[in-house]
Every structure is written in structure tokens, then in C-alpha cells.
């Protein structure tokens, strides 16, 4: 069952997308987030693991991302939380800036300074699945590219025309 009011189609996203913002309210774990009902189909088993699988199936569903982040903040599981926030940033792109800042700042104390800094670096320009970041093995959307680019290729040569003679 999909709650269409919170699902964002890729073509509908823009800066400050209201549908992502609608999923935000108040919760004890991260100030600015509320408890999110994701359905009774999560009964039994590891809820966080089930949420991760559902995020992979429906990456544009804001309530799944926020429920996963909130559950991991409450559980104090830094590796999985870092992966969940990476997935959230990939899904939101550059939209819902206030919500993205709320999630990153709320997760910072749990994920640690280095990871929090890496997440903060991607707030303005967004994060894609291929952007190099510190390892996020618990992310279900990131393609696993790690590190920082150390080589920049610059083409400073003018075009060359080669003439042949008969």
C-alpha cells in the first residue's frame, strides 16, 4: 500500500518541494521530525531492515526515509544511520532544503564528526548515487564510490587540425 500524498515523482521535484516538507513535524529523536506511520506490514522482524528494503523498492517515498532515519537515531546505530541519511539525501536531491538540514543536523551526533561533515558538504548541491563519499555500506541507493577526487582533468589544448597531403 502506497500513501500517494507523500510519494514524490521525479518530475515533480523542485526546490522546497512541499510533499517532502509535508512529512516533517516534531519527534523526540530529531527535532523537527515526527513519528511516521508506515503501515502494519512491518510487524515482526527487524523494522529498520524492512524499511531499508522498502526504500530500495520505493526510493521516492519520503515517509519510508524519515521513519528509517528516526528509528536509527532512536536505536543509536551510527553505521546504519549514516547509510539511511545518504539514501535520504540521494532521494531528495536539492529539494526540501530545510528538511535535509534538519535530518543531517539531527543525525550528526550519532554518525560522528567526519561523516556529518561529509553529509553537510552535500546539502547545497545535493548528493547523487555516484558521488564519492566516506564508505556507506548500509546505504541501499548509493553505488559505493568512496573517497575524494584527487585528480582533475583539464583540457587546455586548442583543437588541432591534421591535414594530409596526397
Coordinates of N, CA and C in Angstrom, one line a residue:
X1 N 0.8 -1.2 0.0 CA 0.0 0.0 0.0 C 0.9 1.2 0.0
X2 N 0.7 2.1 -0.9 CA 1.5 3.3 -1.0 C 0.6 4.5 -0.7
X3 N 1.1 5.4 0.2 CA 0.4 6.6 0.5 C 0.8 7.7 -0.4
X4 N 0.0 7.9 -1.5 CA 0.3 8.8 -2.6 C 0.6 10.2 -2.2
X5 N 0.1 10.6 -1.0 CA 0.3 12.0 -0.6 C 1.7 12.3 -0.3
X6 N 2.5 11.3 0.0 CA 3.9 11.6 0.4 C 4.9 11.1 -0.6
X7 N 4.4 10.5 -1.7 CA 5.3 10.0 -2.7 C 5.6 11.1 -3.7
X8 N 6.9 11.3 -4.0 CA 7.3 12.4 -4.9 C 7.8 11.8 -6.2
X9 N 7.1 12.1 -7.3 CA 7.6 11.7 -8.6 C 8.8 12.5 -9.0
X10 N 9.8 11.9 -9.6 CA 11.0 12.6 -10.0 C 10.7 13.9 -10.8
X11 N 9.7 13.9 -11.7 CA 9.4 15.0 -12.5 C 8.8 16.2 -11.7
X12 N 8.2 15.9 -10.5 CA 7.6 16.9 -9.7 C 8.5 17.6 -8.8
X13 N 9.7 17.2 -8.6 CA 10.6 17.7 -7.6 C 11.1 19.1 -8.0
X14 N 11.2 20.0 -7.1 CA 11.9 21.3 -7.3 C 12.3 21.8 -5.9
X15 N 13.0 22.9 -5.9 CA 13.5 23.5 -4.6 C 12.3 23.7 -3.7
X16 N 12.4 23.2 -2.4 CA 11.4 23.3 -1.4 C 10.2 22.5 -1.7
X17 N 10.3 21.4 -2.3 CA 9.2 20.5 -2.7 C 8.3 20.3 -1.5
X18 N 7.0 20.7 -1.6 CA 6.1 20.7 -0.5 C 5.8 19.3 0.0
X19 N 5.8 18.3 -0.9 CA 5.5 16.9 -0.5 C 6.5 16.4 0.5
X20 N 7.8 16.7 0.3 CA 8.8 16.3 1.2 C 8.6 17.0 2.5
X21 N 8.4 18.3 2.4 CA 8.2 19.1 3.6 C 7.0 18.7 4.5
X22 N 6.0 18.1 3.8 CA 4.8 17.7 4.5 C 5.0 16.5 5.4
X23 N 6.1 15.8 5.2 CA 6.4 14.6 6.1 C 7.1 15.1 7.3
X24 N 7.4 16.4 7.5 CA 8.2 16.8 8.7 C 7.2 17.4 9.7
X25 N 7.5 17.2 10.9 CA 6.8 17.8 12.1 C 7.7 17.6 13.3
X26 N 7.2 17.1 14.4 CA 8.0 17.0 15.6 C 8.1 15.6 16.2
X27 N 9.3 15.2 16.6 CA 9.5 13.9 17.3 C 10.6 14.1 18.3
X28 N 10.7 13.3 19.3 CA 11.7 13.4 20.3 C 13.1 13.2 19.8
X29 N 13.4 12.2 18.9 CA 14.7 11.9 18.4 C 15.4 13.0 17.7
X30 N 14.9 13.4 16.6 CA 15.4 14.6 15.8 C 14.4 15.7 15.9
X31 N 14.8 16.8 16.5 CA 13.8 17.9 16.5 C 13.4 18.3 15.1
X32 N 12.1 18.4 14.9 CA 11.6 18.8 13.5 C 11.0 17.6 12.8
X33 N 11.2 16.4 13.3 CA 10.6 15.2 12.6 C 9.6 14.6 13.5
X34 N 8.6 14.0 12.9 CA 7.5 13.4 13.7 C 7.5 11.9 13.5
X35 N 6.8 11.2 14.3 CA 6.7 9.7 14.2 C 5.9 9.5 12.9
X36 N 6.3 8.6 12.1 CA 5.7 8.4 10.8 C 5.1 7.0 10.7
X37 N 3.9 6.9 10.4 CA 3.2 5.6 10.3 C 3.5 5.0 8.9
X38 N 4.1 3.8 8.8 CA 4.5 3.3 7.5 C 3.7 2.0 7.2
X39 N 2.7 1.6 8.0 CA 1.9 0.5 7.7 C 2.1 -0.7 8.6
X40 N 1.1 -1.5 8.7 CA 1.2 -2.7 9.6 C 2.0 -3.8 9.0
X41 N 2.4 -3.7 7.7 CA 3.2 -4.8 7.1 C 4.6 -4.9 7.6
X42 N 5.0 -4.0 8.6 CA 6.3 -4.1 9.2 C 6.3 -4.9 10.5
X43 N 5.2 -5.5 10.8 CA 5.1 -6.2 12.1 C 6.1 -7.4 12.1
X44 N 6.8 -7.6 13.2 CA 7.7 -8.7 13.3 C 9.0 -8.4 12.6
X45 N 10.1 -9.0 13.0 CA 11.4 -8.9 12.4 C 12.0 -7.5 12.7
X46 N 13.1 -7.2 12.0 CA 13.9 -6.0 12.2 C 13.2 -4.9 11.3
X47 N 12.6 -4.0 12.0 CA 11.8 -2.9 11.3 C 12.8 -2.1 10.4
X48 N 14.0 -1.8 10.9 CA 14.9 -1.0 10.2 C 15.4 -1.7 8.9
X49 N 15.6 -3.0 9.0 CA 16.0 -3.8 7.8 C 14.8 -3.8 6.8
X50 N 13.6 -3.9 7.3 CA 12.5 -3.9 6.4 C 12.3 -2.6 5.7
X51 N 12.5 -1.5 6.5 CA 12.4 -0.1 5.9 C 13.5 0.1 4.9
X52 N 14.7 -0.5 5.1 CA 15.8 -0.3 4.1 C 15.3 -1.0 2.8
X53 N 14.8 -2.2 2.9 CA 14.3 -2.9 1.7 C 13.2 -2.1 1.0
X54 N 12.3 -1.5 1.7 CA 11.2 -0.7 1.1 C 11.7 0.5 0.5
X55 N 12.8 1.2 1.1 CA 13.4 2.3 0.5 C 14.0 2.0 -0.9
X56 N 14.6 0.8 -1.0 CA 15.2 0.3 -2.2 C 14.1 0.2 -3.3
X57 N 12.9 -0.4 -2.9 CA 11.8 -0.6 -3.8 C 11.1 0.8 -4.2
X58 N 11.0 1.7 -3.2 CA 10.3 2.9 -3.4 C 11.1 4.1 -2.9
X59 N 12.2 4.4 -3.6 CA 13.1 5.5 -3.1 C 12.6 6.9 -3.0
X60 N 11.4 7.1 -3.7 CA 10.8 8.5 -3.6 C 9.8 8.6 -2.5
X61 N 9.6 7.6 -1.7 CA 8.6 7.7 -0.6 C 9.2 8.3 0.6
X62 N 8.9 9.6 0.9 CA 9.5 10.4 2.0 C 9.3 9.7 3.3
X63 N 8.1 9.2 3.6 CA 7.8 8.6 4.9 C 8.7 7.4 5.2
X64 N 9.1 6.6 4.3 CA 10.0 5.5 4.5 C 11.3 6.0 4.9
X65 N 11.9 7.0 4.2 CA 13.2 7.5 4.6 C 13.2 8.1 6.0
X66 N 12.2 8.9 6.3 CA 12.1 9.6 7.6 C 11.9 8.6 8.7
X67 N 11.1 7.6 8.5 CA 10.8 6.5 9.5 C 12.1 5.8 9.8
X68 N 12.8 5.4 8.7 CA 14.1 4.7 8.9 C 15.1 5.5 9.6
X69 N 15.3 6.8 9.2 CA 16.2 7.7 9.9 C 15.9 7.8 11.4
X70 N 14.6 8.0 11.7 CA 14.2 8.2 13.1 C 14.4 7.0 13.9
X71 N 14.1 5.8 13.3 CA 14.3 4.5 14.1 C 15.8 4.3 14.4
X72 N 16.7 4.7 13.5 CA 18.1 4.5 13.7 C 18.7 5.5 14.6
X73 N 18.1 6.7 14.6 CA 18.6 7.7 15.7 C 18.2 7.2 17.0
X74 N 16.9 6.7 17.2 CA 16.5 6.2 18.5 C 17.3 5.0 18.9
X75 N 17.7 4.2 17.9 CA 18.5 2.9 18.3 C 19.9 3.2 18.5
X76 N 20.4 4.4 18.1 CA 21.8 4.8 18.2 C 22.7 3.9 17.4
X77 N 22.4 3.6 16.1 CA 23.1 2.7 15.3 C 23.8 3.6 14.2
X78 N 25.1 4.0 14.4 CA 25.7 5.0 13.6 C 25.9 4.6 12.1
X79 N 26.4 3.4 11.9 CA 26.7 2.9 10.5 C 25.4 2.9 9.7
X80 N 24.4 2.3 10.2 CA 23.1 2.2 9.5 C 22.5 3.6 9.3
X81 N 22.6 4.4 10.4 CA 22.0 5.8 10.3 C 22.7 6.6 9.2
X82 N 24.0 6.5 9.1 CA 24.8 7.2 8.0 C 24.3 6.7 6.7
X83 N 24.1 5.4 6.5 CA 23.6 4.9 5.2 C 22.2 5.4 4.9
X84 N 21.3 5.5 6.0 CA 20.0 6.0 5.8 C 19.9 7.4 5.4
X85 N 20.8 8.2 6.0 CA 20.8 9.7 5.7 C 21.4 9.9 4.3
X86 N 22.4 9.1 3.9 CA 22.9 9.1 2.5 C 21.7 8.8 1.5
X87 N 21.0 7.8 1.8 CA 19.8 7.4 0.9 C 18.8 8.6 0.9
X88 N 18.6 9.2 2.0 CA 17.6 10.3 2.1 C 18.1 11.5 1.2
X89 N 19.4 11.8 1.3 CA 19.9 12.9 0.6 C 19.9 12.6 -0.9
X90 N 20.2 11.3 -1.3 CA 20.1 11.0 -2.7 C 18.6 11.1 -3.2
X91 N 17.7 10.7 -2.4 CA 16.3 10.7 -2.8 C 15.7 12.1 -2.9
X92 N 16.2 13.0 -2.0 CA 15.6 14.4 -2.1 C 16.4 15.3 -3.1
X93 N 17.6 14.9 -3.5 CA 18.3 15.8 -4.4 C 18.6 17.1 -3.8
X94 N 18.1 18.2 -4.5 CA 18.3 19.5 -3.9 C 17.0 20.1 -3.4
X95 N 16.0 19.3 -3.4 CA 14.7 19.8 -2.9 C 14.6 19.7 -1.3
X96 N 13.6 20.3 -0.7 CA 13.3 20.2 0.7 C 14.6 20.6 1.5
X97 N 15.2 21.7 1.3 CA 16.4 22.1 1.9 C 16.3 22.1 3.5
X98 N 15.2 22.7 4.0 CA 15.1 22.7 5.4 C 15.0 21.3 6.0
X99 N 14.2 20.5 5.4 CA 14.1 19.1 5.9 C 15.4 18.4 5.8
X100 N 16.2 18.5 4.8 CA 17.5 17.9 4.6 C 18.4 18.4 5.7
X101 N 18.4 19.7 6.0 CA 19.3 20.2 7.1 C 18.9 19.7 8.4
X102 N 17.6 19.6 8.7 CA 17.1 19.0 9.9 C 17.5 17.6 10.1
X103 N 17.4 16.8 9.1 CA 17.9 15.4 9.2 C 19.4 15.3 9.4
X104 N 20.2 16.0 8.7 CA 21.6 15.9 8.8 C 22.1 16.4 10.2
X105 N 21.5 17.5 10.6 CA 21.9 18.0 11.9 C 21.4 17.1 13.1
X106 N 20.3 16.5 12.9 CA 19.8 15.6 13.9 C 20.5 14.3 14.0
X107 N 21.1 13.9 12.9 CA 21.9 12.6 12.8 C 23.4 12.8 13.2
X108 N 23.8 14.1 13.1 CA 25.3 14.4 13.3 C 25.9 13.8 14.6
X109 N 25.2 13.9 15.7 CA 25.7 13.4 16.9 C 25.9 11.9 16.9
X110 N 25.1 11.2 16.2 CA 25.1 9.7 16.2 C 26.1 9.2 15.2
X111 N 26.2 9.8 14.0 CA 27.1 9.3 12.9 C 28.6 9.7 13.1
X112 N 28.8 10.8 13.9 CA 30.2 11.2 14.1 C 30.6 12.4 13.3
X113 N 31.6 13.1 13.7 CA 32.0 14.3 13.0 C 32.4 14.2 11.6
X114 N 33.2 13.2 11.2 CA 33.7 13.0 9.8 C 32.6 12.8 8.9
X115 N 31.7 11.8 9.3 CA 30.5 11.5 8.4 C 29.6 12.7 8.3
X116 N 29.4 13.4 9.5 CA 28.5 14.5 9.5 C 29.0 15.6 8.6
X117 N 30.3 15.8 8.5 CA 30.9 16.8 7.7 C 30.7 16.5 6.2
X118 N 30.9 15.2 5.9 CA 30.7 14.7 4.5 C 29.2 14.9 4.1
X119 N 28.3 14.6 5.0 CA 26.8 14.9 4.6 C 26.6 16.3 4.5
X120 N 27.1 17.2 5.3 CA 26.9 18.6 5.3 C 27.4 19.2 4.0
X121 N 28.5 18.6 3.5 CA 29.1 19.1 2.2 C 28.2 18.9 1.0
X122 N 27.2 18.0 1.2 CA 26.3 17.7 0.1 C 24.9 18.3 0.2
X123 N 24.8 19.2 1.2 CA 23.4 19.8 1.4 C 23.1 20.8 0.3
X124 N 24.0 21.7 0.0 CA 23.7 22.7 -1.0 C 23.5 22.1 -2.4
X125 N 24.4 21.3 -2.9 CA 24.4 20.8 -4.2 C 23.7 19.5 -4.4
X126 N 23.3 18.8 -3.3 CA 22.7 17.5 -3.4 C 23.7 16.4 -3.5
X127 N 23.2 15.2 -3.4 CA 24.1 14.0 -3.4 C 23.5 13.1 -4.4
X128 N 24.3 12.5 -5.3 CA 23.9 11.5 -6.2 C 24.4 10.2 -5.8
X129 N 23.9 9.1 -6.5 CA 24.3 7.8 -6.1 C 25.8 7.5 -6.5
X130 N 26.4 8.3 -7.4 CA 27.7 8.1 -7.8 C 28.7 9.1 -7.2
X131 N 28.3 10.0 -6.4 CA 29.2 11.0 -5.7 C 30.1 10.2 -4.7
X132 N 31.4 10.5 -4.8 CA 32.3 9.9 -3.8 C 32.1 10.4 -2.4
X133 N 31.9 9.5 -1.4 CA 31.7 9.9 0.0 C 32.4 8.9 0.8
X134 N 32.6 9.1 2.1 CA 33.1 8.1 3.0 C 32.3 6.8 2.9
X135 N 32.9 5.7 3.1 CA 32.1 4.4 2.9 C 30.8 4.4 3.6
X136 N 29.7 4.0 2.8 CA 28.4 3.9 3.4 C 27.8 2.5 3.0
X137 N 28.3 1.4 3.7 CA 27.9 0.1 3.3 C 26.4 -0.2 3.6
X138 N 25.8 0.6 4.5 CA 24.4 0.4 4.8 C 23.4 1.2 4.0
X139 N 24.0 1.9 3.0 CA 23.1 2.6 2.1 C 22.6 1.7 1.0
X140 N 21.3 1.8 0.7 CA 20.8 0.9 -0.4 C 20.7 1.6 -1.7
X141 N 20.9 2.9 -1.8 CA 20.8 3.7 -3.0 C 22.2 4.1 -3.6
X142 N 23.2 4.3 -2.7 CA 24.5 4.8 -3.2 C 25.2 3.6 -3.8
X143 N 26.0 3.9 -4.9 CA 26.7 2.9 -5.6 C 28.0 2.5 -5.1
X144 N 28.4 3.0 -3.9 CA 29.6 2.6 -3.2 C 30.9 3.2 -3.6
X145 N 30.8 4.4 -4.3 CA 32.0 5.1 -4.7 C 32.5 5.9 -3.5
X146 N 33.7 5.6 -3.1 CA 34.2 6.3 -1.9 C 35.4 7.1 -2.1
X147 N 35.7 8.0 -1.2 CA 36.9 8.8 -1.2 C 36.6 10.2 -1.8
X148 N 37.7 10.9 -2.2 CA 37.6 12.2 -2.7 C 38.4 12.2 -4.1
X149 N 37.9 13.0 -5.0 CA 38.7 13.0 -6.3 C 40.0 13.7 -6.0
X150 N 41.1 13.1 -6.4 CA 42.4 13.7 -6.3 C 43.0 14.2 -7.6
X151 N 42.4 13.8 -8.7 CA 42.9 14.2 -10.0 C 41.8 15.0 -10.7
X152 N 42.2 16.1 -11.2 CA 41.2 16.9 -12.0 C 41.8 16.9 -13.5
X153 N 41.0 16.5 -14.4 CA 41.4 16.5 -15.8 C 41.0 17.9 -16.4
X154 N 41.9 18.6 -17.0 CA 41.6 19.9 -17.6 C 42.2 19.8 -19.0
X155 N 41.3 20.2 -19.9 CA 41.7 20.2 -21.3 C 42.1 21.6 -21.7
X156 N 43.4 21.9 -21.7 CA 43.8 23.3 -22.0 C 44.4 23.5 -23.4
X157 N 44.4 22.4 -24.2 CA 44.9 22.5 -25.5 C 43.9 22.9 -26.5
X158 N 44.3 23.7 -27.4 CA 43.4 24.2 -28.5 C 43.2 23.0 -29.5
X159 N 42.1 23.0 -30.2 CA 41.9 21.9 -31.1 C 43.0 21.9 -32.2
X160 N 43.4 20.7 -32.6 CA 44.4 20.6 -33.7 C 43.8 20.0 -34.9
X161 N 44.1 20.6 -36.0 CA 43.6 20.1 -37.3 C 44.7 19.4 -38.0
X162 N 44.5 18.2 -38.4 CA 45.6 17.5 -39.1 C 45.2 17.4 -40.6
X163 N 46.2 17.9 -41.4 CA 46.0 17.9 -42.9 C 46.8 16.8 -43.5
X164 N 46.2 16.1 -44.4 CA 47.1 15.1 -45.1 C 47.4 15.6 -46.4
X165 N 48.6 15.2 -47.0 CA 48.9 15.6 -48.3 C 48.9 14.4 -49.2
X166 N 48.5 14.6 -50.5 CA 48.4 13.5 -51.4 C 49.8 13.0 -51.8

